[in-house]
PDB file of C-alpha atoms in Angstrom:
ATOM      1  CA  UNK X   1      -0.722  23.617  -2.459  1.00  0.00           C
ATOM      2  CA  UNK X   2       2.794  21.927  -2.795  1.00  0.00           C
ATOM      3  CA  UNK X   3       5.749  23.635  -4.516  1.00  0.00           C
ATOM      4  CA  UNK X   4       7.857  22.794  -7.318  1.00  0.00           C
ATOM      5  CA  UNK X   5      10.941  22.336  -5.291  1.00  0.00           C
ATOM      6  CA  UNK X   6       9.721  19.773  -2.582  1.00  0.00           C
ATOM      7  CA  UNK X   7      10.551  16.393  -3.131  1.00  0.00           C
ATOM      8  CA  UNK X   8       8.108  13.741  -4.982  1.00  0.00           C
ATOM      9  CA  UNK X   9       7.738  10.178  -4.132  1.00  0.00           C
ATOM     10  CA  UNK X  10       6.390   7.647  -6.573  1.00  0.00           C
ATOM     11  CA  UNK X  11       4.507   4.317  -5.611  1.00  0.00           C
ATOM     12  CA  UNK X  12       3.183   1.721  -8.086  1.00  0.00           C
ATOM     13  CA  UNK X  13      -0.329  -0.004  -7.105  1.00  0.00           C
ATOM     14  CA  UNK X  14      -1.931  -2.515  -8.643  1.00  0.00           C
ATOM     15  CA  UNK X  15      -3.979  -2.224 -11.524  1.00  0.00           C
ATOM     16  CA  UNK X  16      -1.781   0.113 -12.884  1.00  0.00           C
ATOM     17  CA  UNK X  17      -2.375   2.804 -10.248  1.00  0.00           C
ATOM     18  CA  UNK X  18       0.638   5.701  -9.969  1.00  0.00           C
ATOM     19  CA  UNK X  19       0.028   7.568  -7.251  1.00  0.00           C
ATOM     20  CA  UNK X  20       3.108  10.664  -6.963  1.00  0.00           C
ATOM     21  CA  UNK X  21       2.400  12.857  -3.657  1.00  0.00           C
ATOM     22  CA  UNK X  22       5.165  15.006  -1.590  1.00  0.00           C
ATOM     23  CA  UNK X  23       7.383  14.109   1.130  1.00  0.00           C
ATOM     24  CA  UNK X  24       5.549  15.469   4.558  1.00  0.00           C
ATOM     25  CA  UNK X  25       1.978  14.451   3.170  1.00  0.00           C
ATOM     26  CA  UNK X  26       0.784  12.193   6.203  1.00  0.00           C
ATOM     27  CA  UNK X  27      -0.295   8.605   5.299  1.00  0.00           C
ATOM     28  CA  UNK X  28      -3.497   9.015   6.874  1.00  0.00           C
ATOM     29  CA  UNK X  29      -4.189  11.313   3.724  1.00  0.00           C
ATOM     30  CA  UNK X  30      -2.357   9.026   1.104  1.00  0.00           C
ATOM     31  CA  UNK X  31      -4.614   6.003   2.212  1.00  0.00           C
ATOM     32  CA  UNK X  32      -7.691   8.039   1.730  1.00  0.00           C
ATOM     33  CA  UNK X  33      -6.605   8.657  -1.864  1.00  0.00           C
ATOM     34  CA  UNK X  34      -5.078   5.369  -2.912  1.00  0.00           C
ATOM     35  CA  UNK X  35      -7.997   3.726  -1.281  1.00  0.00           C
ATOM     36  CA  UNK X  36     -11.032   5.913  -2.748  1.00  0.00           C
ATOM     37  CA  UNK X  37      -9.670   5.443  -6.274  1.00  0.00           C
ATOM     38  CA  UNK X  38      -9.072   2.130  -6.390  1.00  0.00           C
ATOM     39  CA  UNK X  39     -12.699   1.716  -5.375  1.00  0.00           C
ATOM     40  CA  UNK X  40     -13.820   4.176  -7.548  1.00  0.00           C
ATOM     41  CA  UNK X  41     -11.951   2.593 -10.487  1.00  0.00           C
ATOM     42  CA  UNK X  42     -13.022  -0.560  -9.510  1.00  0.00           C
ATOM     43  CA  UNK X  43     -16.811  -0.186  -9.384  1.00  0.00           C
ATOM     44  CA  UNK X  44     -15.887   2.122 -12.668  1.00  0.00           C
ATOM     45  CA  UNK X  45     -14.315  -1.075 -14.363  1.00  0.00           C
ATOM     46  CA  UNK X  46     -17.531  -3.232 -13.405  1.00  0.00           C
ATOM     47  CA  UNK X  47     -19.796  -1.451 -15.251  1.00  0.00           C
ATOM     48  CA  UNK X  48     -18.343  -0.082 -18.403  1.00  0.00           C
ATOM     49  CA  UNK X  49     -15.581  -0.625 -20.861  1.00  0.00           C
ATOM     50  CA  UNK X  50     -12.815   2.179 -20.481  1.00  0.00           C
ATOM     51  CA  UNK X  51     -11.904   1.747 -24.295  1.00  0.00           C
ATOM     52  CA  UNK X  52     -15.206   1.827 -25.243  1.00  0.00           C
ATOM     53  CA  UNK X  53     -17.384   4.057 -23.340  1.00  0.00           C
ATOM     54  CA  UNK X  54     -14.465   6.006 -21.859  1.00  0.00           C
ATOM     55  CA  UNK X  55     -16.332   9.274 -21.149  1.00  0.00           C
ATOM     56  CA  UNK X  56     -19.007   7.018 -19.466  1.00  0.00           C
ATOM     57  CA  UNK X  57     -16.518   5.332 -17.742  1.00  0.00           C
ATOM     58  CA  UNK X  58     -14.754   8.162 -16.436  1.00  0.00           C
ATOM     59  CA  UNK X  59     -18.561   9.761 -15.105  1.00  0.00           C
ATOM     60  CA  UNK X  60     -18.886   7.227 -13.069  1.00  0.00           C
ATOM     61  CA  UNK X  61     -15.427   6.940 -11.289  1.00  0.00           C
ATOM     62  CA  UNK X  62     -16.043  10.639 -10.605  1.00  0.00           C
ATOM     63  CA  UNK X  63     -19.342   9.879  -9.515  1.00  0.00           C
ATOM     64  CA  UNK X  64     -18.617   7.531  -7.022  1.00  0.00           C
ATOM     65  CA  UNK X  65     -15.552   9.477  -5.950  1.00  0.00           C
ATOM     66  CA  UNK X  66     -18.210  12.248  -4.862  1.00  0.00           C
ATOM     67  CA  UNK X  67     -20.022  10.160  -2.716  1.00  0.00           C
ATOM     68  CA  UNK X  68     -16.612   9.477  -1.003  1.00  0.00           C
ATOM     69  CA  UNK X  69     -15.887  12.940  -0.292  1.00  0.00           C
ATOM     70  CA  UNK X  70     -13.664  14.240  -3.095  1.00  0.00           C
ATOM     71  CA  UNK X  71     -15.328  17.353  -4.857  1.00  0.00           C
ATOM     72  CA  UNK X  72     -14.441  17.050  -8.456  1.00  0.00           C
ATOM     73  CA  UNK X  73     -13.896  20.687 -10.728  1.00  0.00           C
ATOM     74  CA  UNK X  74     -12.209  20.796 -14.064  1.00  0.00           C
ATOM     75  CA  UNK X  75     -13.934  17.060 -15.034  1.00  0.00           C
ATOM     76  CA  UNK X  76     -12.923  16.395 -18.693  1.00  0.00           C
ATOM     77  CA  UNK X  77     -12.007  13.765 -21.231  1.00  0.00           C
ATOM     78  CA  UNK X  78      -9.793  14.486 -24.028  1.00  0.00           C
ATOM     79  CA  UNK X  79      -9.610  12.277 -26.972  1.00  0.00           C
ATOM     80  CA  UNK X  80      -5.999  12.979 -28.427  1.00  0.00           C
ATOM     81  CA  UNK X  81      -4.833  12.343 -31.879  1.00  0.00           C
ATOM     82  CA  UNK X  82      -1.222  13.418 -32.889  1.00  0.00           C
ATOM     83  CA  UNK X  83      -0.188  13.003 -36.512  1.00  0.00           C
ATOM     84  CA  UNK X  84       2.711  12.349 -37.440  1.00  0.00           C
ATOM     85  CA  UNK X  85       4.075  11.919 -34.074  1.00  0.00           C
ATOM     86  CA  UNK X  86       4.772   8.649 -31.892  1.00  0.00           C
ATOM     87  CA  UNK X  87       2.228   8.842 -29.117  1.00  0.00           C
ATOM     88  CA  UNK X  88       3.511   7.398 -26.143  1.00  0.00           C
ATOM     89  CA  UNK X  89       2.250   6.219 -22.092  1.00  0.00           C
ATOM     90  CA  UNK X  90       4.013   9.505 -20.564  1.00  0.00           C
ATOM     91  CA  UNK X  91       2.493  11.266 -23.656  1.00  0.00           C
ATOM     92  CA  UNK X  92      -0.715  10.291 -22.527  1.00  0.00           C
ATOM     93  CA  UNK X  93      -0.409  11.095 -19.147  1.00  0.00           C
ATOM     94  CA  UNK X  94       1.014  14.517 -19.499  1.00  0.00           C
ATOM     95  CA  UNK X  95      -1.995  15.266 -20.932  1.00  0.00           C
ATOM     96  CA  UNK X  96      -4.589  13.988 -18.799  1.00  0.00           C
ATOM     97  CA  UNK X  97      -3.012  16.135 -16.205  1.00  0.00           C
ATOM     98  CA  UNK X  98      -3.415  19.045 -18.508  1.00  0.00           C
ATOM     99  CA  UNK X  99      -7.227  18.146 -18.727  1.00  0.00           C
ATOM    100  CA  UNK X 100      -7.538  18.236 -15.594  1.00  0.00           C
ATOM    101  CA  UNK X 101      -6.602  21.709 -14.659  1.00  0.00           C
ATOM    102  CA  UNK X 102      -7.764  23.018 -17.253  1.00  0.00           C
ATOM    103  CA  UNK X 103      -6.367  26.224 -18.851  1.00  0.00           C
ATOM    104  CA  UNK X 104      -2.788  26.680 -18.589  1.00  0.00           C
ATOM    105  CA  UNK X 105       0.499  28.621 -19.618  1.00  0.00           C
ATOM    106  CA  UNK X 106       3.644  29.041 -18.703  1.00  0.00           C
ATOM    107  CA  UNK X 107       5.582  27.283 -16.100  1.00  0.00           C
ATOM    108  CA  UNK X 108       2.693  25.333 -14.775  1.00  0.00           C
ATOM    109  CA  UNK X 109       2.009  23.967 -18.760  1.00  0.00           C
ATOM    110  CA  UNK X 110       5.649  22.439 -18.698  1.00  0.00           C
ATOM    111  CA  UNK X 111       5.612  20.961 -14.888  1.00  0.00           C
ATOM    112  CA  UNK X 112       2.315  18.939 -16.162  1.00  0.00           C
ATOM    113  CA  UNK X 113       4.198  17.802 -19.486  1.00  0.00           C
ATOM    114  CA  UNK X 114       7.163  16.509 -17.729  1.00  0.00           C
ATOM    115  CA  UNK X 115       5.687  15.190 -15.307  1.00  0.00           C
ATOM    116  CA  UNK X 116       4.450  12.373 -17.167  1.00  0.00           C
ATOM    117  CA  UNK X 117       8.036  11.408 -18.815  1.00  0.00           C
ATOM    118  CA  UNK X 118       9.624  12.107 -15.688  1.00  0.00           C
ATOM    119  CA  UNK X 119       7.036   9.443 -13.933  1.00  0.00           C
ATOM    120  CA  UNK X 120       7.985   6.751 -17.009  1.00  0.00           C
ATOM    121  CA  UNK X 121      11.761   7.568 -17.086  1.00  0.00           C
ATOM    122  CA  UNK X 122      11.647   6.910 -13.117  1.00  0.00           C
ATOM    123  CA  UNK X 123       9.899   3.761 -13.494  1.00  0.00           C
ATOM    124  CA  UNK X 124      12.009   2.517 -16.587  1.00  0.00           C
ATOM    125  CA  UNK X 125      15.070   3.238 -14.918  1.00  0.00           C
ATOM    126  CA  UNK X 126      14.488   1.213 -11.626  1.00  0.00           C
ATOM    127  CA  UNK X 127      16.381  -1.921 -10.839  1.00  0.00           C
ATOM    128  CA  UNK X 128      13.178  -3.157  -8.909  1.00  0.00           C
ATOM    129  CA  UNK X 129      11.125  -2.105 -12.606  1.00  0.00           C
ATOM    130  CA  UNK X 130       7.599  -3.533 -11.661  1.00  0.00           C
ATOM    131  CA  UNK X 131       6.152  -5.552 -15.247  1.00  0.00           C
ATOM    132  CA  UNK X 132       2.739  -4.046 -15.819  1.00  0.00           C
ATOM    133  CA  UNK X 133       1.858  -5.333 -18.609  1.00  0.00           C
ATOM    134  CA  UNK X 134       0.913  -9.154 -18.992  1.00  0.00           C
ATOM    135  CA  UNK X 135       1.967 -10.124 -22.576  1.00  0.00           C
ATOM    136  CA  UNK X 136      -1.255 -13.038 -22.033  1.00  0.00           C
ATOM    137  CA  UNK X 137      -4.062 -11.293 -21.017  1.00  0.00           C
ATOM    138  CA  UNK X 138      -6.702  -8.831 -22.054  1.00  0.00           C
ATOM    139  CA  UNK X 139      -4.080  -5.588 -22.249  1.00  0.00           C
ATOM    140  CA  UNK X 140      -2.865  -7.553 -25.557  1.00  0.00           C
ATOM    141  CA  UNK X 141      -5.116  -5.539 -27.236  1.00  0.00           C
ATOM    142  CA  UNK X 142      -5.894  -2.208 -24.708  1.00  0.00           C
ATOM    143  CA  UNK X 143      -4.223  -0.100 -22.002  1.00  0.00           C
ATOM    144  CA  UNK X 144      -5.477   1.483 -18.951  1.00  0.00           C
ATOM    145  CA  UNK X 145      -3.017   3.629 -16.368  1.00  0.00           C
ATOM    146  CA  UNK X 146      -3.933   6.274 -14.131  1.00  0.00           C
ATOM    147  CA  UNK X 147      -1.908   8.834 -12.366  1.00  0.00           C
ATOM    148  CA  UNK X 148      -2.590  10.465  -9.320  1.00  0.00           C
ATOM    149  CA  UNK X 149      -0.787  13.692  -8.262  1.00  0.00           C
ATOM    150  CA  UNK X 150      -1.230  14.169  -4.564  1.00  0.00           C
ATOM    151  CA  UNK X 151      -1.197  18.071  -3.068  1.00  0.00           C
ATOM    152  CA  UNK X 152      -1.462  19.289   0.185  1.00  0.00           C
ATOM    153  CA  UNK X 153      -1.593  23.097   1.646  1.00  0.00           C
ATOM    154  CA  UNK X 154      -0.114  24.861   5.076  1.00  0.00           C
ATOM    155  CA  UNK X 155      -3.776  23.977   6.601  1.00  0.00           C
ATOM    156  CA  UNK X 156      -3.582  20.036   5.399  1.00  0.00           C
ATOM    157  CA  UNK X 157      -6.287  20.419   2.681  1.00  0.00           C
ATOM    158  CA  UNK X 158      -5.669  17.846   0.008  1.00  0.00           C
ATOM    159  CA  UNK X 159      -6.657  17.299  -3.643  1.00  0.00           C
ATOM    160  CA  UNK X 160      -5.694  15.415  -6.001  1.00  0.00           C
ATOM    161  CA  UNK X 161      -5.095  15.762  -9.848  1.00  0.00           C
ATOM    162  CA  UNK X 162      -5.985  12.483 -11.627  1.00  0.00           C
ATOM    163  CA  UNK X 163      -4.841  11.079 -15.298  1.00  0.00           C
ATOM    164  CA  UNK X 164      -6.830   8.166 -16.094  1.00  0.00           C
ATOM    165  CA  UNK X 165      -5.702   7.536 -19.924  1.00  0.00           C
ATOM    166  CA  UNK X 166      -6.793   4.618 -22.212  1.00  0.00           C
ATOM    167  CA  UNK X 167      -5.528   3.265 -25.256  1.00  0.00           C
ATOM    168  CA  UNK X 168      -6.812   0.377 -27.748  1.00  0.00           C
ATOM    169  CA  UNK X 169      -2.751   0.749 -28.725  1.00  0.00           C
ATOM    170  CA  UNK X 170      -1.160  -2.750 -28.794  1.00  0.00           C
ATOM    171  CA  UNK X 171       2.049  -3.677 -26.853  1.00  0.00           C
ATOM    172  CA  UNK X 172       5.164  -4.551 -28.378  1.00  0.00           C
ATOM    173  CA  UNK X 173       5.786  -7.670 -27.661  1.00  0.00           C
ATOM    174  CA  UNK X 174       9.770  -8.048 -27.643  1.00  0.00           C
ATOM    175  CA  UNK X 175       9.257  -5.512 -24.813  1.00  0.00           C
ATOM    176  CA  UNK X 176       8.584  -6.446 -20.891  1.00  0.00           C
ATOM    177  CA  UNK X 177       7.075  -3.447 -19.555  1.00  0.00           C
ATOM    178  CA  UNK X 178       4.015  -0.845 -20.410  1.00  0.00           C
ATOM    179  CA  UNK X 179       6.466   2.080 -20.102  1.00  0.00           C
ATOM    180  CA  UNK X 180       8.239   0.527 -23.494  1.00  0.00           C
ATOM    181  CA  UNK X 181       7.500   1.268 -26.763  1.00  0.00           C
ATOM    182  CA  UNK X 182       3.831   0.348 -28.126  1.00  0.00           C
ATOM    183  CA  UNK X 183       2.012   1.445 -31.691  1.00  0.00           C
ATOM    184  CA  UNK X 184       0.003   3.982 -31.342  1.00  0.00           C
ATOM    185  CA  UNK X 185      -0.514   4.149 -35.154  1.00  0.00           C
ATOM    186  CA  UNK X 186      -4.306   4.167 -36.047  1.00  0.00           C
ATOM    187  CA  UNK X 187      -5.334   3.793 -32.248  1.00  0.00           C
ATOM    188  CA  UNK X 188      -7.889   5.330 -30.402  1.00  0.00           C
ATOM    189  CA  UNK X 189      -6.350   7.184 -27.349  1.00  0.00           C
ATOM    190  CA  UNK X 190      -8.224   9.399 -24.857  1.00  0.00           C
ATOM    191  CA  UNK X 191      -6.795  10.895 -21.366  1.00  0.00           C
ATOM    192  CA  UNK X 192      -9.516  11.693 -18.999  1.00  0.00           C
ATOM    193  CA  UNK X 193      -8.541  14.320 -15.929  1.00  0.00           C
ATOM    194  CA  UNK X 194      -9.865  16.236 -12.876  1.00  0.00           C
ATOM    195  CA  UNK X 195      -8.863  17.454  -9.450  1.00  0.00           C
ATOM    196  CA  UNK X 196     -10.391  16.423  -6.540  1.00  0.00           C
ATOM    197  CA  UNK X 197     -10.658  18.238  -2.873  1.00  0.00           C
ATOM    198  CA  UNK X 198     -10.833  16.468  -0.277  1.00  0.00           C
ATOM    199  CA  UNK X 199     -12.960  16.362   2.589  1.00  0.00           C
ATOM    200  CA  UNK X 200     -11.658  14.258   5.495  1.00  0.00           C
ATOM    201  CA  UNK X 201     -15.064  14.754   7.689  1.00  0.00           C
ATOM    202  CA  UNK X 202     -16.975  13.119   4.659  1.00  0.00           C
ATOM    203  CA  UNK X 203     -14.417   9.944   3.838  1.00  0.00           C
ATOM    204  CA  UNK X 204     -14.006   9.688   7.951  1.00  0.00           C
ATOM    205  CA  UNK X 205     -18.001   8.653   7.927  1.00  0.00           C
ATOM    206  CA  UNK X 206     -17.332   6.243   5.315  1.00  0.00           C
ATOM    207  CA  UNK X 207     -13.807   5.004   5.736  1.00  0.00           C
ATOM    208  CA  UNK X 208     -14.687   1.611   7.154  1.00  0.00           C
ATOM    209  CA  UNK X 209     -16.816   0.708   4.406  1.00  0.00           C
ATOM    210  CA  UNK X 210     -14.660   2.068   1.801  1.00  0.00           C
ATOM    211  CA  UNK X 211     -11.437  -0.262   3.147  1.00  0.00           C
ATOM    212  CA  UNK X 212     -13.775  -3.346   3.838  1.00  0.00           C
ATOM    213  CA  UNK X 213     -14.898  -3.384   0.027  1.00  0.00           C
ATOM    214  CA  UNK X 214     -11.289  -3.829  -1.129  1.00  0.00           C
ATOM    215  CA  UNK X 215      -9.526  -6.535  -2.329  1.00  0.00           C
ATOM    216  CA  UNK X 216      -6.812  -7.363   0.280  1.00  0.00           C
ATOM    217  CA  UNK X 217      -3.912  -6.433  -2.212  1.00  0.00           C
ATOM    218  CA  UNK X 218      -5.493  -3.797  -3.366  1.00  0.00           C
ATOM    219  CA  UNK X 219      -3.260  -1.457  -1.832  1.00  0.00           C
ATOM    220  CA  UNK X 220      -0.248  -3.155  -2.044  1.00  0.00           C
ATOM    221  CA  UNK X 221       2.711  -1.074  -2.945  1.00  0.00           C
ATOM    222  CA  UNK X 222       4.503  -2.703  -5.749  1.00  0.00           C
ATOM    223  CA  UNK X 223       7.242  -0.073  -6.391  1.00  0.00           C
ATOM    224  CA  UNK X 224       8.253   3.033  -4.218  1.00  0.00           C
ATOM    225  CA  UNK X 225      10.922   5.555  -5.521  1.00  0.00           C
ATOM    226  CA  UNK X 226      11.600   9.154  -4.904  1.00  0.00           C
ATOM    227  CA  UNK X 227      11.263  11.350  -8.351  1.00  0.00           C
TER     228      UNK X 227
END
């Protein structure tokens, strides 16, 4: 799969869908994904409440994933409580990428920890910041994000790592965006994670069905940057 040294890109979806994949990965393969899970969450978000039934929730975005054509291994949701620590979004994140490949060490331990900040601090940092969090609507009193890392091999295999984390936190309001500060104090936080492989020859059966079931916007790029 990809290296540590080759160059990320970040885009922003909506429904607060991250998708980070490598320069060279061909945007046949980055539709597949972007559109697959954003049905998957979708049909996920229609039939269960992610703070509430997250592990549910989470069996059936894998579920219909599957049926898509994305072999899931390493399927997992982690409900994380830190005391005496400030949780935070890249927090969060971090670790649903740790659930989903399971045991770690080392070097590969710290990419999937940073990863997470290094997402946020991206994102925070942008003149063209993206707000995605309405201070009106239901997320006053919940938070849902999901990242996806995309991977690809010499032979064009794909899979993808996914961090779908939620939080009953609440947002502080002085602030505009999710990736500011929020209490995490007494919350209920869980990061769900697995990798996915890919198989093309499945999705390509389904493909026109899977695009014609989307909302028009939703794959929309709302933010691109290079991380």
């Amino acid at each position: 799969m990809t290296t540590d040294h080759q160059k990320m890109k970040l885009e922003v979806l909506p429904d607060k869908n991250l998708f980070v994949f490598p320069e060279g990965m061909s945007q046949e393969n980055l539709d597949a994904a972007k559109a697959c899970h954003a049905l998957a969450t979708q049909s996920a978000n229609k039939l269960y409440n992610a703070i509430n039934d997250p592990r549910v929730w989470f069996a059936h975005y894998i579920f219909v994933m599957s049926k898509m054509g994305w072999s899931p291994t390493n399927v997992d949701v982690l409900k994380v409580t830190e005391s005496n620590q400030r949780l935070e979004i890249s927090n969060l994140l971090g670790k649903g990428l740790q659930t989903a490949y399971g045991a770690f060490t080392g070097d590969l331990a710290t990419a999937l920890e940073g990863l997470g900040k290094t997402v946020v601090s991206a994102l925070a940092a942008s003149a063209n910041n993206v707000e995605l969090l309405g201070r009106t609507t239901s997320e006053n009193d919940r938070t849902e994000v999901s990242l996806n890392r995309c991977e690809y091999s010499s032979e064009g295999n794909m899979a993808m790592a996914v961090s779908a984390i939620q939080t009953d936190a609440k947002p502080d309001k002085t602030a505009n965006y999710l990736l500011a500060k929020w209490d995490s104090s007494g919350t209920t936080n869980f990061a769900c994670g697995a990798v996915l492989e890919f198989d093309a020859r499945q999705y390509e059966k389904l493909r026109s069905a899977v695009e014609g079931k989307l909302d028009a916007s939703a794959l929309e790029v709302l933010l691109a940057l290079d991380i």
